[in-house]
Structures are given as structure tokens and as C-alpha cells.
PDB file of C-alpha atoms in Angstrom:
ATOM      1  CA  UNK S   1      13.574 158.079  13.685  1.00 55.00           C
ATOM      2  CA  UNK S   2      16.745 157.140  15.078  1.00 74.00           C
ATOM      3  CA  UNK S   3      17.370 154.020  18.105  1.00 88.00           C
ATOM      4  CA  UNK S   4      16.164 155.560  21.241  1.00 92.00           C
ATOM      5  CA  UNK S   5      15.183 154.488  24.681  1.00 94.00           C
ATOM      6  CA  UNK S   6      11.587 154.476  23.603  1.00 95.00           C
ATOM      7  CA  UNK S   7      12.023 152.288  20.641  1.00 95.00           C
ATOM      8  CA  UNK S   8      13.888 149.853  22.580  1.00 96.00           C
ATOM      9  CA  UNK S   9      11.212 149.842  25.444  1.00 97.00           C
ATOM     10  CA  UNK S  10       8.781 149.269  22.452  1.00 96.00           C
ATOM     11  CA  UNK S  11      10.015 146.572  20.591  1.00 95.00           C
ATOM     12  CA  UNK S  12      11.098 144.534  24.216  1.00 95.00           C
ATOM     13  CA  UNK S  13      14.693 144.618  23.592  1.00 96.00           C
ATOM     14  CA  UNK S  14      15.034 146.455  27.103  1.00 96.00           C
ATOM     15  CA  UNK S  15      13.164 145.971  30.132  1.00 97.00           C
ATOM     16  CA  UNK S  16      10.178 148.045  31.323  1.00 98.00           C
ATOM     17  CA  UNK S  17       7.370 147.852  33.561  1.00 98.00           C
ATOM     18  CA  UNK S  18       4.697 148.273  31.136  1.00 98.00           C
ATOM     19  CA  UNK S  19       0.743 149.501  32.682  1.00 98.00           C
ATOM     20  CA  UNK S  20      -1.052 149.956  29.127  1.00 99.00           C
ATOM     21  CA  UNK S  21      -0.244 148.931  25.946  1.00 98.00           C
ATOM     22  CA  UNK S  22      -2.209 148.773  22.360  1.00 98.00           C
ATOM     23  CA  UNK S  23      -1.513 149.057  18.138  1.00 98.00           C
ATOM     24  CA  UNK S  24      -0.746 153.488  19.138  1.00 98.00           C
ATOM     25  CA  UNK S  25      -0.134 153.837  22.772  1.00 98.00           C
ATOM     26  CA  UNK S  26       2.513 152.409  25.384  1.00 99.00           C
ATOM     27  CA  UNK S  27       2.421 153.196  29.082  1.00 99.00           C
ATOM     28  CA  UNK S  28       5.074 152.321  31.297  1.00 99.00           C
ATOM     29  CA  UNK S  29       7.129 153.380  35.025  1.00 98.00           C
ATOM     30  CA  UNK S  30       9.263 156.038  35.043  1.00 97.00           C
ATOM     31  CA  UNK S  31      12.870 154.058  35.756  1.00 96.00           C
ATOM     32  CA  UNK S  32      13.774 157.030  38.185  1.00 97.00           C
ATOM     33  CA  UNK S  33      10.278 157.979  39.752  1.00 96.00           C
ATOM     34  CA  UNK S  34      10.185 161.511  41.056  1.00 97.00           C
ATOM     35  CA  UNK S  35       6.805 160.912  42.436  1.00 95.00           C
ATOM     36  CA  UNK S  36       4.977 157.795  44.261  1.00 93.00           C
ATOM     37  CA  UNK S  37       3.061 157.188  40.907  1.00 95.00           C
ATOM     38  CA  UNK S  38       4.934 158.438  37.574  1.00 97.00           C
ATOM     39  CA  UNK S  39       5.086 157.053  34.462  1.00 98.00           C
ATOM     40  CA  UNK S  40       5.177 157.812  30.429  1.00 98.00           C
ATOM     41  CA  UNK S  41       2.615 157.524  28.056  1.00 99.00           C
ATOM     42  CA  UNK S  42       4.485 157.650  24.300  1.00 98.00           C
ATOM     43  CA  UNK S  43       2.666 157.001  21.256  1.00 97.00           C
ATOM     44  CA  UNK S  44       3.893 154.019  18.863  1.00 97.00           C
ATOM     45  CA  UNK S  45       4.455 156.220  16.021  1.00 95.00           C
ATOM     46  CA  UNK S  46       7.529 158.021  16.338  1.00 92.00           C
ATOM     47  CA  UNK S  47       6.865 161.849  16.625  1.00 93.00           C
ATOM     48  CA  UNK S  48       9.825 163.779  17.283  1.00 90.00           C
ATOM     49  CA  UNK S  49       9.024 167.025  18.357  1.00 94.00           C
ATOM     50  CA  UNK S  50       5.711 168.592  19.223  1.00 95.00           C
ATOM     51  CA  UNK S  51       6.004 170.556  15.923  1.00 98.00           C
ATOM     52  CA  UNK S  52       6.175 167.500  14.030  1.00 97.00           C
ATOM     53  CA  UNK S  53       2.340 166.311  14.943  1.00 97.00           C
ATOM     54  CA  UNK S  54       0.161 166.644  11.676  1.00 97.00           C
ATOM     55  CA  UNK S  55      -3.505 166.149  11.895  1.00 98.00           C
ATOM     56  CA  UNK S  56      -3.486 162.760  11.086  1.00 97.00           C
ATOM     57  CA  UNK S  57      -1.814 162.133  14.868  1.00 98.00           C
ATOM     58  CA  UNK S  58      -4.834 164.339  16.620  1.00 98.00           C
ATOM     59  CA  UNK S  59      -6.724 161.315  17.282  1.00 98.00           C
ATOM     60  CA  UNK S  60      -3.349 159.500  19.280  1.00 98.00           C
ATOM     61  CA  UNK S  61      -2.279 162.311  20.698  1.00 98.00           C
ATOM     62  CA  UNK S  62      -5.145 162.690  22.864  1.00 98.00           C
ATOM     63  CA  UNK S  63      -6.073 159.090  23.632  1.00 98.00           C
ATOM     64  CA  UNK S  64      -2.131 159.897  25.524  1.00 98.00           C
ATOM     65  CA  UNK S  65      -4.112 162.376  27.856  1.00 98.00           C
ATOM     66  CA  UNK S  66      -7.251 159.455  27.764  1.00 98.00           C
ATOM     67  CA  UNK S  67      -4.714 156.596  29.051  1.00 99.00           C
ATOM     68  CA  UNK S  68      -2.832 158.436  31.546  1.00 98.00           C
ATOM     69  CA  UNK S  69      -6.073 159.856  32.844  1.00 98.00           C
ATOM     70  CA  UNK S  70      -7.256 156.160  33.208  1.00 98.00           C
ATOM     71  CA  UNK S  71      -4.135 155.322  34.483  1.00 98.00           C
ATOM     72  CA  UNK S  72      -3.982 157.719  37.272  1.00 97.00           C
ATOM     73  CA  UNK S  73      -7.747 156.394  38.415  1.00 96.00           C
ATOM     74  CA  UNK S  74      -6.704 153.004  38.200  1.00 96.00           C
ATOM     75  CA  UNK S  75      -4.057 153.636  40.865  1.00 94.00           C
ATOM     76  CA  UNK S  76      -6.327 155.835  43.170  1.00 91.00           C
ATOM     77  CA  UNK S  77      -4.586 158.662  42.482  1.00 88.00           C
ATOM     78  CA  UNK S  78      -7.645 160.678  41.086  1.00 75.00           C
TER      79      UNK S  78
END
């Protein structure tokens, strides 16, 4: 997978304002908020399209859903 946004915000080399982060999961503020609390949650492994997840990525793709849900309680927005 190619340089994008997300790698960079991964590996540091550009700023973010990071609220979870592990070995498969990074959570961080939305640089253009459209709502009072919005963020990303993007796995570490790079999955480029929705067609792309295998069933080796079940397990990551829903600790995303897990995190953001924990997330959203952890900034009484539940």
C-alpha cells in the first residue's frame, strides 16, 4: 500500500491527536471535525478497500467497532 495520510499519521511523521493506540488499532481526531466528538479508528494493517478484508482481518475489524464504542463512552457521548 502506497504513502497515505494514514501511514504517515501511523508511523509519527505527521501530527495527530491520537485517543487509542495498540500493535492493530489507531484512534485519532478528525483534523476537520464535523461533529463535537469525531474521530477515525483505522486498523494498522493496511486494507484498502472493504473487499479486500479476508478472514484473517475479522478479528481487527471488529475490535474497530470495540474501540470506537469505548471511545465514544469515554467521552460521555454514550
Amino acid at each position: 500500500m502506497s504513502d497515505t495520510i494514514f501511514t504517515k499519521i501511523m508511523d509519527k511523521s505527521i501530527p495527530a491527536d491520537i485517543l487509542y493506540e495498540d500493535d492493530e488499532v489507531l484512534a485519532f481526531k478528525d483534523i476537520n471535525p464535523q461533529a463535537p466528538l469525531h474521530f477515525l479508528v483505522i486498523p494498522k494493517k493496511p486494507i484498502a478497500t472493504i473487499n479486500d478484508i479476508t478472514s484473517e482481518d475479522y478479528a481487527v475489524v471488529g475490535k474497530l467497532s470495540g474501540v470506537a464504542a469505548q471511545l465514544v463512552g469515554e467521552h460521555g457521548m454514550a
